[in-house]
Coordinates of C-alpha atoms in Angstrom, one line a residue:
X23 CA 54.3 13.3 6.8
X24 CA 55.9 9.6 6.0
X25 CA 57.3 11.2 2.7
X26 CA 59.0 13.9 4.7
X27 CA 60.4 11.4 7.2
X28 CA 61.8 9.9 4.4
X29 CA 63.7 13.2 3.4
X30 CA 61.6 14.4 0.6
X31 CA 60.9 18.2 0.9
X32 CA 59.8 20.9 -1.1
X33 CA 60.8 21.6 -4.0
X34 CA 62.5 17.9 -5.2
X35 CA 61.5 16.5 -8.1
X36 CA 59.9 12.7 -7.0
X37 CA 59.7 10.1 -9.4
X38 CA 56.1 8.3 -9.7
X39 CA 56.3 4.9 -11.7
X40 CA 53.0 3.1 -9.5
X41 CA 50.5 1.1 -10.8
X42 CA 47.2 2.4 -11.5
X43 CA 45.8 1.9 -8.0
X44 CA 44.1 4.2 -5.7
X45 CA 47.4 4.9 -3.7
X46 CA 48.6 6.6 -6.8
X47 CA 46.4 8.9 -7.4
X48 CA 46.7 9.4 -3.2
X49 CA 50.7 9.6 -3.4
X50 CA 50.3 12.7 -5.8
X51 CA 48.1 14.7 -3.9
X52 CA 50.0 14.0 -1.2
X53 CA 53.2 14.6 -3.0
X54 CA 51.5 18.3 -3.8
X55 CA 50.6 18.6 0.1
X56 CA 54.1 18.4 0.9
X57 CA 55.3 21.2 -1.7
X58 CA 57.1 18.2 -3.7
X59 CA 57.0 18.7 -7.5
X60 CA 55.9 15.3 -9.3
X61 CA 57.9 13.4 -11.9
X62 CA 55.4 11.4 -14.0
X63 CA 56.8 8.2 -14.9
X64 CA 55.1 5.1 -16.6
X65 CA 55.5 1.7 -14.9
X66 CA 55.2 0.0 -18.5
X67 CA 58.6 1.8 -19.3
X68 CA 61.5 -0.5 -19.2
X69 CA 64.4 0.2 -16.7
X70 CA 66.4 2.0 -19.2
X71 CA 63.6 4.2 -20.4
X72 CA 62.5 5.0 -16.3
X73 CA 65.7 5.6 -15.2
X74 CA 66.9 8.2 -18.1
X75 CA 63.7 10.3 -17.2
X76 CA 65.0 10.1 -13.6
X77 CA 68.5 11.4 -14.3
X78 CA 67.5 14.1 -16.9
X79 CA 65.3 15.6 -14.3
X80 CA 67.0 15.1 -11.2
X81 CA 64.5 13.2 -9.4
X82 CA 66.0 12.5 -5.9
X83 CA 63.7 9.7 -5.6
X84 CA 61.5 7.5 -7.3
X85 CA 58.2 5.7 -5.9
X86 CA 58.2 1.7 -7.0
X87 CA 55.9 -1.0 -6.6
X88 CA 57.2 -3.3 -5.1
X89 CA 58.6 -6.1 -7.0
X90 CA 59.3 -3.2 -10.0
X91 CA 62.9 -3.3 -11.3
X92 CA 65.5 -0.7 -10.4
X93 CA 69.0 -0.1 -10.9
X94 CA 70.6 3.1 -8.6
X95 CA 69.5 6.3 -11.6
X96 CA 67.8 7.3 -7.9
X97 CA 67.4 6.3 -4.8
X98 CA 63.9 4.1 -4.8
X99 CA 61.0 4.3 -2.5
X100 CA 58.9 1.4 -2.2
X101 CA 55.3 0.8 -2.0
X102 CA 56.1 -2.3 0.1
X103 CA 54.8 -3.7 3.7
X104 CA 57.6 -1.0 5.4
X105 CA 55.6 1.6 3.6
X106 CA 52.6 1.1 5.0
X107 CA 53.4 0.7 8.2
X108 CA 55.7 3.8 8.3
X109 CA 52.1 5.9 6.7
X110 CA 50.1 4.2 9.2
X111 CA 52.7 5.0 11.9
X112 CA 53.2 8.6 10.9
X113 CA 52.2 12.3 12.5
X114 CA 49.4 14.3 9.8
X115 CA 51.8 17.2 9.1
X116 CA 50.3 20.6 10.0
X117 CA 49.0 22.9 7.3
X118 CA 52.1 24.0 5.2
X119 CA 52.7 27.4 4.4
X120 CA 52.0 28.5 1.0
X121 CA 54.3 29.6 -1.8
X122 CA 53.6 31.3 -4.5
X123 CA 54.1 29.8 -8.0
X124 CA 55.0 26.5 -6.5
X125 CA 55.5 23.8 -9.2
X126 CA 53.1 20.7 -8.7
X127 CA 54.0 19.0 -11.9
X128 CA 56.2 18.1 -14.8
X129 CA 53.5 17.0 -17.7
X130 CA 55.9 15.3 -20.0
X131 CA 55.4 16.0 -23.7
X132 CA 55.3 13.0 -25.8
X133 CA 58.6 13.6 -27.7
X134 CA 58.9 11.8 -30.6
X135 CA 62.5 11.7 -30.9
X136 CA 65.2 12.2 -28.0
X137 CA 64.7 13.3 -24.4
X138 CA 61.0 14.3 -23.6
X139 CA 60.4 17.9 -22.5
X140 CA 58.9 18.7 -19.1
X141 CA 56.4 21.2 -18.7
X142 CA 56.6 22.7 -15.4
X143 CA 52.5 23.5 -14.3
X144 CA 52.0 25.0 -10.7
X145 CA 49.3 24.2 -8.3
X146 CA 47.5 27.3 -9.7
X147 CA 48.0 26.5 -13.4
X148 CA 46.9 23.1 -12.5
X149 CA 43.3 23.9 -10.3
X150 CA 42.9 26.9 -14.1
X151 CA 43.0 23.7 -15.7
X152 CA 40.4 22.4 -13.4
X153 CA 38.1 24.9 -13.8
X154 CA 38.0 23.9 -17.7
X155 CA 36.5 20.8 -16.3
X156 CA 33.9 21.9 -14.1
X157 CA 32.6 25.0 -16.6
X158 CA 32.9 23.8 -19.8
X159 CA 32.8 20.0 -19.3
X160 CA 30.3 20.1 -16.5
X161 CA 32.2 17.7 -14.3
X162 CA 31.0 18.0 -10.8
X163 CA 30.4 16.3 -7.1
X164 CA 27.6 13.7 -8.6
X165 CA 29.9 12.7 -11.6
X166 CA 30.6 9.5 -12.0
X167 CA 34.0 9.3 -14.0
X168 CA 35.0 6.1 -15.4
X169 CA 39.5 6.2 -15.5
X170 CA 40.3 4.2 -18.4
X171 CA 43.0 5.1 -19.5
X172 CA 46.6 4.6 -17.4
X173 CA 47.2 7.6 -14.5
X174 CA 50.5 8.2 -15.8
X175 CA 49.0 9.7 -19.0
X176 CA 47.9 13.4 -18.7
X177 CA 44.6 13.4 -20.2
X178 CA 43.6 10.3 -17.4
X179 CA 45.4 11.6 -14.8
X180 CA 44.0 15.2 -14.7
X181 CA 40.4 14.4 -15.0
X182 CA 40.8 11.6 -12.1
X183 CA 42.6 14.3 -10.2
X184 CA 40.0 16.9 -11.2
X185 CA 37.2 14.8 -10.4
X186 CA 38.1 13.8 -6.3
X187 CA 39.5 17.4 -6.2
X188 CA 35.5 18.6 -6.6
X189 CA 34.6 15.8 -4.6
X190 CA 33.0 13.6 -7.5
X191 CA 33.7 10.0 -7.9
X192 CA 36.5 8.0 -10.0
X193 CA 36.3 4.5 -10.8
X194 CA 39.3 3.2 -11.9
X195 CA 39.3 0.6 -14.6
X196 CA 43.1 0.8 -16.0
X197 CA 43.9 -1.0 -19.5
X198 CA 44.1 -3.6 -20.7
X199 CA 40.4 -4.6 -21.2
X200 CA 38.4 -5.7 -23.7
X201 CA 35.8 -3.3 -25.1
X202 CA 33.2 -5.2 -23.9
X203 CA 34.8 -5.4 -20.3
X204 CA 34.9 -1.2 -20.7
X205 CA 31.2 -1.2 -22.0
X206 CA 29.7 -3.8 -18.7
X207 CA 32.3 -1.1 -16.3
X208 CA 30.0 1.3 -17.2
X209 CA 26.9 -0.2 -17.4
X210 CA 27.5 -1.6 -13.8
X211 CA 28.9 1.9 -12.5
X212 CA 26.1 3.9 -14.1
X213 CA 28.8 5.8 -14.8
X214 CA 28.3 9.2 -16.0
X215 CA 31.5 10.5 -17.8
X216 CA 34.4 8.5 -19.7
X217 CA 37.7 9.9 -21.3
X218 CA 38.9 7.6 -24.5
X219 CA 41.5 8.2 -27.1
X220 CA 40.1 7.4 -31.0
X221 CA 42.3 4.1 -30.6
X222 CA 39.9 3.0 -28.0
X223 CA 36.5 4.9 -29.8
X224 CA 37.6 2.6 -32.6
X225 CA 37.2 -1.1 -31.0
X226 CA 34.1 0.2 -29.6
X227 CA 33.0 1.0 -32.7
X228 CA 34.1 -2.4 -34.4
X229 CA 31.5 -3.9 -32.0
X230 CA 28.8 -5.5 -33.7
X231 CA 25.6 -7.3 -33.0
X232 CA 24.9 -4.7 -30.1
X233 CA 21.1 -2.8 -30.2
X234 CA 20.9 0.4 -28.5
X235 CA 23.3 2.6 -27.6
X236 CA 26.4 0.8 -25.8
X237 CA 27.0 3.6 -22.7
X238 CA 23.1 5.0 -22.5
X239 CA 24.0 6.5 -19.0
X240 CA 27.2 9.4 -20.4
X241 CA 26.3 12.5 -20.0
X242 CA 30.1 12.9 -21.4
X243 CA 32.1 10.9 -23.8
X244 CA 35.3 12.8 -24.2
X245 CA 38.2 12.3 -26.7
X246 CA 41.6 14.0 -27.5
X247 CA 44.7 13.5 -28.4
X248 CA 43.8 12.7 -32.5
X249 CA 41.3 13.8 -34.2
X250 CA 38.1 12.0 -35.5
X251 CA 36.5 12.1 -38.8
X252 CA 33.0 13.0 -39.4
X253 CA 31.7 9.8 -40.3
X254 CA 33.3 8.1 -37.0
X255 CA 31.8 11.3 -34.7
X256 CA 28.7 10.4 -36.3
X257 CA 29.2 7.1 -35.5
X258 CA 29.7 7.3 -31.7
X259 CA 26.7 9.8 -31.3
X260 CA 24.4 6.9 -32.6
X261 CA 26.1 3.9 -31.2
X262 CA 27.2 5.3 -28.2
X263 CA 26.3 8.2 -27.1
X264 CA 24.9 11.3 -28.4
X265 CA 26.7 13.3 -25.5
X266 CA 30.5 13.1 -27.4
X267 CA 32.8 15.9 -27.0
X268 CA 36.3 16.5 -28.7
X269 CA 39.0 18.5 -26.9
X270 CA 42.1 20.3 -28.7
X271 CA 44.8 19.9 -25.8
X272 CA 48.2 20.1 -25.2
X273 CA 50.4 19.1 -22.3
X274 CA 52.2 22.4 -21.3
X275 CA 48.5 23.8 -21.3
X276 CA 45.7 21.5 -20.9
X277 CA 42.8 21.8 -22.8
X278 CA 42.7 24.9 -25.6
X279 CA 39.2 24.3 -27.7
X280 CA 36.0 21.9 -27.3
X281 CA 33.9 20.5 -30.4
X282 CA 30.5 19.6 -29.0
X283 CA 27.9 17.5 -30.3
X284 CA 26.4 20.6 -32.1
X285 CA 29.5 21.5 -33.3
X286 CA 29.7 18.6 -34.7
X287 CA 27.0 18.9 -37.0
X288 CA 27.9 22.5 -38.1
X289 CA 32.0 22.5 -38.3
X290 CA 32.6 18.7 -38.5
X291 CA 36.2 19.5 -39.6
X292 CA 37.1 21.9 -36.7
X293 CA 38.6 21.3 -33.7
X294 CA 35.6 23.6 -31.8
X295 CA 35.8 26.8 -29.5
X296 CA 37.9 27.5 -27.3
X297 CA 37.5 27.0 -23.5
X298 CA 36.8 29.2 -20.5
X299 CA 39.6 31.7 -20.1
X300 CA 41.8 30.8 -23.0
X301 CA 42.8 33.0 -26.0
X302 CA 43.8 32.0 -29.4
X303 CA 45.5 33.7 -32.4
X304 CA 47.0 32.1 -36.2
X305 CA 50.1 34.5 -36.8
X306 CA 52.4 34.5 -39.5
X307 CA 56.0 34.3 -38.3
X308 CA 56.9 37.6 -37.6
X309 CA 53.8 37.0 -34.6
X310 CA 51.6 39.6 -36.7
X311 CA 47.9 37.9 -36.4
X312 CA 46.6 36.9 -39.9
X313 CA 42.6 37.2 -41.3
X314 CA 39.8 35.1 -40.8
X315 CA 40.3 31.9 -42.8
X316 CA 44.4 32.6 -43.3
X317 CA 46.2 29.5 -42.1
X318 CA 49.1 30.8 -40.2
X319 CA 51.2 29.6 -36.7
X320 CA 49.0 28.7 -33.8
X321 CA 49.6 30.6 -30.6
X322 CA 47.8 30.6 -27.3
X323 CA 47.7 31.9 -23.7
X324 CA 45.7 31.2 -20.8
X325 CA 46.1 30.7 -17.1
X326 CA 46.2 27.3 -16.9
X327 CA 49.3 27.0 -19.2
X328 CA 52.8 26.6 -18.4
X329 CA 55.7 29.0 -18.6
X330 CA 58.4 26.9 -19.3
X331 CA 60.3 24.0 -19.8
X332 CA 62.1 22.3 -16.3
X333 CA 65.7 22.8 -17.5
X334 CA 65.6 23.8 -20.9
X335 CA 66.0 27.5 -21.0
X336 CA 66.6 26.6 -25.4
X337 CA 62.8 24.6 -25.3
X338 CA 61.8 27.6 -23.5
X339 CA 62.6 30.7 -25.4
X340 CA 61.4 28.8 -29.0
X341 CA 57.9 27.9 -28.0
X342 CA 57.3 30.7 -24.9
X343 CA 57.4 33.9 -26.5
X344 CA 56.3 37.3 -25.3
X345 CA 53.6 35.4 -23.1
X346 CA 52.1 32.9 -26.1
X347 CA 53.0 29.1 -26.2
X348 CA 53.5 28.0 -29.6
X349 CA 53.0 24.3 -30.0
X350 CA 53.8 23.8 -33.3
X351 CA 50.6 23.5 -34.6
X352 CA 49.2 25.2 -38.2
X353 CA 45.6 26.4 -38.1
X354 CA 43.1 28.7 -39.2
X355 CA 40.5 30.6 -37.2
X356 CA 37.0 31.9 -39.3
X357 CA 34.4 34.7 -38.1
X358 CA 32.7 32.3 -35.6
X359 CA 35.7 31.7 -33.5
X360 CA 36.2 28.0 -35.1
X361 CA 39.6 26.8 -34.8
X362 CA 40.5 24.3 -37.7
X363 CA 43.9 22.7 -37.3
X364 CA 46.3 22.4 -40.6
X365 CA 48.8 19.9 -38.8
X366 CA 51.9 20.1 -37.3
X367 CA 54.4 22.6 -38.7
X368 CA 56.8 20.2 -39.3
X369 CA 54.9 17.8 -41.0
X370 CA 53.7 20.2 -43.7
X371 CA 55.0 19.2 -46.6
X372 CA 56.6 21.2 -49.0
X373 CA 56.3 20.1 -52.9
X374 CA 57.8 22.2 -55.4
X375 CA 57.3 25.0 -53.3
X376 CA 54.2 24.6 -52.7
X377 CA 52.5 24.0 -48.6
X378 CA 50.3 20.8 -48.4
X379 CA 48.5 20.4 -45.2
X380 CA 48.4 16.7 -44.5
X381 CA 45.2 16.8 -42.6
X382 CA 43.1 17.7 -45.8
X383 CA 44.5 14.7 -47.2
X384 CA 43.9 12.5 -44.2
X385 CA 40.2 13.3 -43.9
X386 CA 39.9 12.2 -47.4
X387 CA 41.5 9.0 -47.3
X388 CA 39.3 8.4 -44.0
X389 CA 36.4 9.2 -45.9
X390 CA 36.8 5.9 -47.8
X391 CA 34.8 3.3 -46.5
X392 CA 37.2 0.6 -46.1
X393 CA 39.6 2.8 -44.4
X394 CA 40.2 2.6 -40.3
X395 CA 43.1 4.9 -39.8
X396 CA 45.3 7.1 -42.3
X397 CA 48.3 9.4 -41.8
X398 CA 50.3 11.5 -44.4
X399 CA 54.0 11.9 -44.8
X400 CA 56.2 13.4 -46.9
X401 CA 59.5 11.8 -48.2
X402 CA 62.2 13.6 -49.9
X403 CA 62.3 13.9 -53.6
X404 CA 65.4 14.8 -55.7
X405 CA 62.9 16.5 -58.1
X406 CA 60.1 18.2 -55.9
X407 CA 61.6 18.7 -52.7
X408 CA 59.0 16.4 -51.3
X409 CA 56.3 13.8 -52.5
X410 CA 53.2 13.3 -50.5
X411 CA 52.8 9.6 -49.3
X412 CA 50.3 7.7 -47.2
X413 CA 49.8 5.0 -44.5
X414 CA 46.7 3.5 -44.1
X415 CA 45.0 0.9 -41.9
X416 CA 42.7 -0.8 -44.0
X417 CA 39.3 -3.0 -42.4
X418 CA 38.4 -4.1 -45.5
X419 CA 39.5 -4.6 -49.4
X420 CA 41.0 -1.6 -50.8
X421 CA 44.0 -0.7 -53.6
X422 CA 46.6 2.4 -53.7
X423 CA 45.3 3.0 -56.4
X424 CA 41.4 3.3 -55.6
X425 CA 42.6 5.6 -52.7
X426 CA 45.3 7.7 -54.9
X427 CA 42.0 8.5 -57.4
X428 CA 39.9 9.1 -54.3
X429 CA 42.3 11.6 -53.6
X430 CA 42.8 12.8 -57.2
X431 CA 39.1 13.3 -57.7
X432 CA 38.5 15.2 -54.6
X433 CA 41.6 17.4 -53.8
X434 CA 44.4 19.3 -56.0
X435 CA 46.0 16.7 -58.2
X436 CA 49.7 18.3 -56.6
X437 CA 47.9 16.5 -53.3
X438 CA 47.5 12.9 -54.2
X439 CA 49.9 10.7 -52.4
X440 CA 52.4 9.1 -54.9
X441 CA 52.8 6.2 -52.7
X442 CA 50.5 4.3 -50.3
X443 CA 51.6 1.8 -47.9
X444 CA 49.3 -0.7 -46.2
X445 CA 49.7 -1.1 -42.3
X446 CA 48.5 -3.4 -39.4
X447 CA 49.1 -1.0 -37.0
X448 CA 50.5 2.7 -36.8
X449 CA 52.9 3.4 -34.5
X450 CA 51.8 6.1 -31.7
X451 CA 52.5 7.3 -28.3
X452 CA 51.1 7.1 -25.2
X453 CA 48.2 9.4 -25.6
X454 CA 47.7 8.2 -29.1
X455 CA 49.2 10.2 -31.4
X456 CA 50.5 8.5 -34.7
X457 CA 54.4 9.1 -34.6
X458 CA 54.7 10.4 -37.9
X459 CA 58.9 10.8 -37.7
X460 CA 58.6 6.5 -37.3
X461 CA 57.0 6.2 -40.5
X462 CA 58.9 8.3 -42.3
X463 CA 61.6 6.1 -41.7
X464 CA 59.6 3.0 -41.9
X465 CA 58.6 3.8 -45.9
X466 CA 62.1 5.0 -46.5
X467 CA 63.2 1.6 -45.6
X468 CA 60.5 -0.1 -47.5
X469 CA 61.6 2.1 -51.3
X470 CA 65.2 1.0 -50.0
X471 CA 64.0 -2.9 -49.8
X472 CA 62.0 -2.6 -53.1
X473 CA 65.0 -0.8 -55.2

């Protein structure tokens, strides 16, 4: 009602840069009452960065906090002491009429390089995605969700919004914390489901001098946005807890397959099954699905996916096509319904004509035990097109050339990187995805500085 008397209405696109606080996760179901479409915007942003997401999409405001900086990309809205005495003042609107296909949301996509896409998910796309929760994951009224992770990212948002939406409980514990703070959260909480990226499965893991398993009281531990390796998954199972999941997701669709713990132990290097109503297919490029085992383009369709991209009729036709969104993603599909990714299409790498599939080469180097985190490039080669190279996070002593003979003695020799380069840290995006186009450039700067 307040947000209305404030000349918001249906169908404008609000900003949403809050802290993670209760009132957010209020002020976007209240934004969805009111018919408003919600602009996802993270405080942590500098000004720049918040207010050229609030031109490109039009916002025709944006919710602060209330000391935030702001310049004039749209008028602000601030969650101040007039703000709470306007909502504490206001009429409860009456029950609004519905509209079919109404947009709710616009899930940003991580874009690596220029202007991020927006996904446009309705209220209905959203509440399919929902259902994922509740009949795959379990999630329920006596759930006991632990929110660690910031409600501007979609993975942490959805489940906390999932979660009061069913009428279960959230706790909110946003970064930063220690892993030890995260572990005592949900001790105290008895909580009973957590969502973690692998950055964040990885401290716990580095915990030592801990008996028992670190979270007994999970009945879900659930990951996405990377992939683990085998010997990590393993890891978490016995440090833990057994009850770890991995989801395949995407933002314009939500989740698309789940590894479970007995997955785990039968297709290690898959990315699962998929999920309740959604369909899968690995086509070559003509769209013409390819055999069992074929690696191919990875298409998928459910009702929980968006249609399109908010303003980008271009985005739109090249990745929805006849129905199917097309992330980008290689993969493979055997008898069983498995999905096993291959990568991103355009980080295959082409050397003398011949695909490589970075992943394979990944799960190698990870295999190594003095390895943490590993992610394969290629970089352009006068002779070959491309030459494989490799960034690694290392925990312990290790060489290039241990890890280059690791790779020689296990893979195609056409597959070994030529060039390893030792990192603190890889650079990665909100949801923890390594930003592969930022270390291309990274090692073609280091060959420049070495001559």
């Amino acid at each position: 009602s307040w947000f209305k008397s404030q000349g918001m209405a249906q169908g404008d696109v609000i900003g949403v840069a809050l802290d993670d606080t209760a009132e957010h996760l209020i002020v976007i179901f209240a934004l969805a009452a009111l018919g408003a479409t919600v602009l996802p915007m993270d405080c942590r942003w500098t000004v720049p960065e918040q207010e050229r997401i609030a031109r490109h999409f039009k916002a025709k405001r944006v919710l602060l906090e209330q000391d935030a900086p702001w310049n004039d990309a749209a008028p602000a809205l601030r969650c101040d002491g007039k703000w709470h005495d306007g909502i504490a003042k206001a009429t409860p609107l009456e029950q609004l009429a519905e509209v079919p296909n109404l947009a709710f949301l616009l899930s940003l996509s991580s874009g690596t390089t220029g202007m991020a896409k927006g996904p446009l998910v309705t209220h209905e796309q959203f509440l399919r995605r929902f259902w994922t929760h509740w009949i795959n994951l379990g999630l329920n009224a006596q759930s006991r969700y632990v929110s660690a992770t910031p409600i501007y990212f979609g993975g942490g948002r959805t489940f906390a919004l999932s979660q009061l939406f069913c009428g279960g409980t959230v706790i909110l514990f946003p970064p930063p914390y220690r892993p030890e703070q995260l572990i005592e959260e949900v001790r105290k909480r008895n909580a009973t489901t957590l969502f973690l990226v692998p950055t964040l499965l990885r401290r716990l893991l580095a915990l030592d001098g801990r008996d028992g398993l670190l979270m007994p009281s999970l009945t879900m531990l659930l990951s996405s946005g990377s992939p683990l390796h085998a010997e990590e998954r393993r890891a978490i199972r016995h440090k833990i807890t057994p009850h770890f999941y991995e989801m395949y997701a995407t933002t314009e669709g939500g989740g698309v397959s789940l590894l479970t713990p007995h997955d785990q132990t039968v297709h290690g290097d898959s990315v699962g099954r998929t999920m309740f109503a959604i369909e899968v297919q690995v086509v070559d490029d003509d769209g013409a699905p390819l055999p069992h085992g074929e690696t191919g383009l990875l298409r998928y369709r459910s009702p929980g996916c968006a249609t399109e991209f908010f303003g980008d009729p271009v985005a739109t036709a090249e990745m929805f096509k006849d129905g199917w969104f097309y992330p980008g993603d290689l993969g493979a599909l055997n008898e069983e319904g498995y999905l096993f990714l291959k990568g991103r299409r355009k980080d295959m790498i082409i050397r003398g004509g011949i695909n490589i599939y970075p992943n394979e080469i990944e799960e190698t180097l990870l295999n190594h035990a003095q390895v943490m985190e590993a992610a394969v490039i290629g970089l352009p080669s006068p002779e070959m097109g491309e030459e494989v190279a490799a960034f690694v996070v290392a925990k312990g002593n290790v060489t290039a050339e241990e890890l280059i003979a690791l790779c020689r003695s296990k893979l195609a020799p056409y597959k070994a990187p030529k060039r390893v380069f030792f990192v603190d840290d890889m650079p990665k995006n909100s949801g923890g995805k390594i930003l592969k186009p930022n270390l291309v450039k990274q090692a073609i700067d280091k060959i420049g500085e070495q001559g």
